[in-house]
Amino acid sequence: NIGQSLSYNGKKCSQIEALLDAIGADYYINDAPYKNGVMRYFQIRGQLRDEMRAVVGPDKDLPYWFINSLTSEQLEILLDAIILGDGQYLHSGSWTVTATRQQHIDAITYLAVLCGYRVNNYKTKHSWSVIKAKSWTGERYDYRRVSVDSLDISIEDYGREVWCPNTDNSNFVAYRGGRTFLTGNCHFDEEAPE
């Protein structure tokens, strides 16, 4: 089920419909009143629905294994689709995405970092979280140098503060205080402090 405001985003609705038609998707359209306008819902059926559910599951999560399986070009396409669907490109060249579930916030933030963006997250007065590209110009790191080919994501409780994680090249992705960033505060040719 894909929903988009027909009243405010008619062009996006046309783009979604053209894409579904181009891939031969089995779907139908249901328009329904929503607030001061009309929402258009694309109800996807058949094989495409089954394939999408196999990826996102019943909670419609964006799993890390799926993100990690994508090429750099596919990561860019996915991020662009998410921004077009649940966010906006700003005139400055930056962008924002709004999400309500923590898994979505974390996965979209992770995806953005893999695409080379510095991002931060903040809550709105409506308790929605906004993921925003940190650079006002949309400037990015060279994402072609970011690799997850052998990435093993795990949460470890060390029971104390960790100052220097050990990685092959001393770089890692950190998430702290609603911000995700690439860092590498330890030199791999030095011993970690006790």
GROMACS .gro file of C-alpha atoms in nm:
model
  194
    1ASN     CA    1   0.000   0.000   0.000
    2ILE     CA    2   0.156   0.328  -0.115
    3GLY     CA    3  -0.019   0.649  -0.010
    4GLN     CA    4   0.037   0.998  -0.148
    5SER     CA    5  -0.163   1.320  -0.137
    6LEU     CA    6  -0.342   1.362  -0.467
    7SER     CA    7  -0.445   1.715  -0.369
    8TYR     CA    8  -0.095   1.840  -0.288
    9ASN     CA    9   0.134   1.599  -0.476
   10GLY     CA   10  -0.047   1.510  -0.797
   11LYS     CA   11   0.284   1.495  -0.986
   12LYS     CA   12   0.419   1.237  -0.741
   13CYS     CA   13   0.101   1.031  -0.779
   14SER     CA   14   0.151   1.034  -1.157
   15GLN     CA   15   0.514   0.926  -1.113
   16ILE     CA   16   0.415   0.635  -0.886
   17GLU     CA   17   0.150   0.523  -1.131
   18ALA     CA   18   0.392   0.547  -1.426
   19LEU     CA   19   0.651   0.341  -1.236
   20LEU     CA   20   0.400   0.072  -1.141
   21ASP     CA   21   0.279   0.057  -1.503
   22ALA     CA   22   0.637   0.041  -1.635
   23ILE     CA   23   0.717  -0.268  -1.426
   24GLY     CA   24   0.382  -0.433  -1.505
   25ALA     CA   25   0.265  -0.428  -1.144
   26ASP     CA   26  -0.077  -0.560  -1.049
   27TYR     CA   27  -0.243  -0.280  -0.850
   28TYR     CA   28  -0.555  -0.073  -0.812
   29ILE     CA   29  -0.614   0.284  -0.698
   30ASN     CA   30  -0.832   0.394  -0.409
   31ASP     CA   31  -0.887   0.767  -0.355
   32ALA     CA   32  -1.009   0.869  -0.009
   33PRO     CA   33  -1.080   1.200   0.167
   34TYR     CA   34  -0.804   1.303   0.406
   35LYS     CA   35  -0.801   1.623   0.612
   36ASN     CA   36  -0.849   1.903   0.357
   37GLY     CA   37  -0.778   1.697   0.049
   38VAL     CA   38  -0.769   1.356  -0.114
   39MET     CA   39  -0.517   1.077  -0.056
   40ARG     CA   40  -0.444   0.835  -0.338
   41TYR     CA   41  -0.364   0.482  -0.226
   42PHE     CA   42  -0.198   0.237  -0.463
   43GLN     CA   43  -0.297  -0.111  -0.348
   44ILE     CA   44  -0.029  -0.346  -0.481
   45ARG     CA   45  -0.127  -0.707  -0.542
   46GLY     CA   46   0.024  -1.032  -0.662
   47GLN     CA   47   0.391  -1.114  -0.702
   48LEU     CA   48   0.524  -0.761  -0.639
   49ARG     CA   49   0.332  -0.740  -0.310
   50ASP     CA   50   0.469  -1.078  -0.204
   51GLU     CA   51   0.826  -0.977  -0.295
   52MET     CA   52   0.795  -0.648  -0.106
   53ARG     CA   53   0.654  -0.822   0.202
   54ALA     CA   54   0.942  -1.071   0.193
   55VAL     CA   55   1.180  -0.777   0.234
   56VAL     CA   56   0.998  -0.545   0.475
   57GLY     CA   57   0.799  -0.800   0.678
   58PRO     CA   58   0.473  -0.735   0.859
   59ASP     CA   59   0.608  -0.424   1.038
   60LYS     CA   60   0.723  -0.263   0.710
   61ASP     CA   61   1.077  -0.224   0.840
   62LEU     CA   62   1.368  -0.136   0.614
   63PRO     CA   63   1.610  -0.416   0.708
   64TYR     CA   64   1.983  -0.361   0.723
   65TRP     CA   65   2.052  -0.680   0.528
   66PHE     CA   66   1.852  -0.534   0.238
   67ILE     CA   67   2.036  -0.200   0.251
   68ASN     CA   68   2.369  -0.383   0.266
   69SER     CA   69   2.280  -0.591  -0.042
   70LEU     CA   70   2.240  -0.284  -0.266
   71THR     CA   71   2.497  -0.133  -0.499
   72SER     CA   72   2.596   0.233  -0.461
   73GLU     CA   73   2.359   0.328  -0.742
   74GLN     CA   74   2.073   0.132  -0.585
   75LEU     CA   75   2.140   0.300  -0.247
   76GLU     CA   76   2.108   0.640  -0.417
   77ILE     CA   77   1.781   0.536  -0.586
   78LEU     CA   78   1.636   0.405  -0.260
   79LEU     CA   79   1.729   0.720  -0.068
   80ASP     CA   80   1.585   0.939  -0.345
   81ALA     CA   81   1.259   0.740  -0.338
   82ILE     CA   82   1.237   0.777   0.042
   83ILE     CA   83   1.300   1.152   0.021
   84LEU     CA   84   1.039   1.191  -0.254
   85GLY     CA   85   0.789   0.980  -0.058
   86ASP     CA   86   0.833   1.098   0.301
   87GLY     CA   87   1.048   1.407   0.277
   88GLN     CA   88   1.150   1.697   0.064
   89TYR     CA   89   1.445   1.843  -0.119
   90LEU     CA   90   1.522   2.194   0.004
   91HIS     CA   91   1.620   2.483  -0.221
   92SER     CA   92   1.963   2.482  -0.059
   93GLY     CA   93   2.035   2.134  -0.199
   94SER     CA   94   1.988   1.966   0.137
   95TRP     CA   95   1.692   1.739   0.221
   96THR     CA   96   1.476   1.615   0.508
   97VAL     CA   97   1.274   1.300   0.575
   98THR     CA   98   1.007   1.259   0.842
   99ALA     CA   99   0.959   0.927   1.021
  100THR     CA  100   0.773   0.814   1.332
  101ARG     CA  101   0.922   0.471   1.409
  102GLN     CA  102   1.271   0.432   1.555
  103GLN     CA  103   1.361   0.146   1.319
  104HIS     CA  104   1.280   0.365   1.019
  105ILE     CA  105   1.478   0.656   1.162
  106ASP     CA  106   1.782   0.438   1.223
  107ALA     CA  107   1.762   0.260   0.885
  108ILE     CA  108   1.715   0.582   0.684
  109THR     CA  109   1.997   0.747   0.878
  110TYR     CA  110   2.219   0.446   0.806
  111LEU     CA  111   2.124   0.457   0.437
  112ALA     CA  112   2.203   0.829   0.418
  113VAL     CA  113   2.546   0.776   0.576
  114LEU     CA  114   2.623   0.502   0.324
  115CYS     CA  115   2.533   0.750   0.050
  116GLY     CA  116   2.787   0.992   0.196
  117TYR     CA  117   2.560   1.236   0.379
  118ARG     CA  118   2.622   1.378   0.725
  119VAL     CA  119   2.283   1.373   0.893
  120ASN     CA  120   2.125   1.455   1.224
  121ASN     CA  121   1.788   1.375   1.376
  122TYR     CA  122   1.559   1.589   1.584
  123LYS     CA  123   1.204   1.570   1.716
  124THR     CA  124   0.929   1.808   1.609
  125LYS     CA  125   0.658   1.940   1.837
  126HIS     CA  126   0.438   1.660   1.698
  127SER     CA  127   0.690   1.396   1.819
  128TRP     CA  128   0.789   1.309   1.464
  129SER     CA  129   1.156   1.261   1.400
  130VAL     CA  130   1.317   1.448   1.116
  131ILE     CA  131   1.631   1.319   0.949
  132LYS     CA  132   1.814   1.607   0.784
  133ALA     CA  133   2.124   1.622   0.569
  134LYS     CA  134   2.359   1.829   0.783
  135SER     CA  135   2.521   2.028   0.505
  136TRP     CA  136   2.312   2.322   0.388
  137THR     CA  137   2.447   2.260   0.040
  138GLY     CA  138   2.380   1.886   0.040
  139GLU     CA  139   2.757   1.826   0.029
  140ARG     CA  140   2.851   1.462   0.067
  141TYR     CA  141   3.145   1.243   0.144
  142ASP     CA  142   3.268   1.027  -0.140
  143TYR     CA  143   3.024   0.743  -0.078
  144ARG     CA  144   3.204   0.516  -0.323
  145ARG     CA  145   3.462   0.476  -0.047
  146VAL     CA  146   3.199   0.358   0.203
  147SER     CA  147   3.169  -0.021   0.198
  148VAL     CA  148   2.952  -0.270   0.381
  149ASP     CA  149   3.059  -0.581   0.191
  150SER     CA  150   3.160  -0.761   0.508
  151LEU     CA  151   2.962  -0.560   0.760
  152ASP     CA  152   2.834  -0.744   1.065
  153ILE     CA  153   2.597  -0.521   1.263
  154SER     CA  154   2.566  -0.606   1.628
  155ILE     CA  155   2.488  -0.425   1.949
  156GLU     CA  156   2.740  -0.496   2.221
  157ASP     CA  157   2.703  -0.402   2.586
  158TYR     CA  158   3.054  -0.366   2.724
  159GLY     CA  159   2.928  -0.246   3.062
  160ARG     CA  160   3.154   0.060   3.042
  161GLU     CA  161   3.248   0.342   2.808
  162VAL     CA  162   3.438   0.240   2.495
  163TRP     CA  163   3.691   0.495   2.374
  164CYS     CA  164   3.854   0.323   2.076
  165PRO     CA  165   3.667   0.052   1.888
  166ASN     CA  166   3.900  -0.177   1.697
  167THR     CA  167   3.838  -0.179   1.322
  168ASP     CA  168   4.060  -0.274   1.029
  169ASN     CA  169   4.115   0.088   0.923
  170SER     CA  170   4.022   0.277   1.245
  171ASN     CA  171   3.700   0.418   1.093
  172PHE     CA  172   3.346   0.347   1.208
  173VAL     CA  173   2.993   0.484   1.198
  174ALA     CA  174   2.868   0.622   1.530
  175TYR     CA  175   2.521   0.726   1.645
  176ARG     CA  176   2.499   0.953   1.946
  177GLY     CA  177   2.252   1.214   2.063
  178GLY     CA  178   2.035   1.177   1.754
  179ARG     CA  179   2.327   1.221   1.517
  180THR     CA  180   2.497   0.972   1.290
  181PHE     CA  181   2.852   1.038   1.180
  182LEU     CA  182   3.161   0.873   1.035
  183THR     CA  183   3.455   0.890   1.272
  184GLY     CA  184   3.784   0.728   1.348
  185ASN     CA  185   3.932   0.865   1.666
  186CYS     CA  186   4.192   0.590   1.706
  187HIS     CA  187   4.496   0.524   1.495
  188PHE     CA  188   4.510   0.162   1.389
  189ASP     CA  189   4.887   0.153   1.426
  190GLU     CA  190   4.866   0.245   1.797
  191GLU     CA  191   4.761   0.036   2.092
  192ALA     CA  192   4.416   0.109   2.236
  193PRO     CA  193   4.429   0.261   2.587
  194GLU     CA  194   4.359   0.034   2.883
   0.00000   0.00000   0.00000
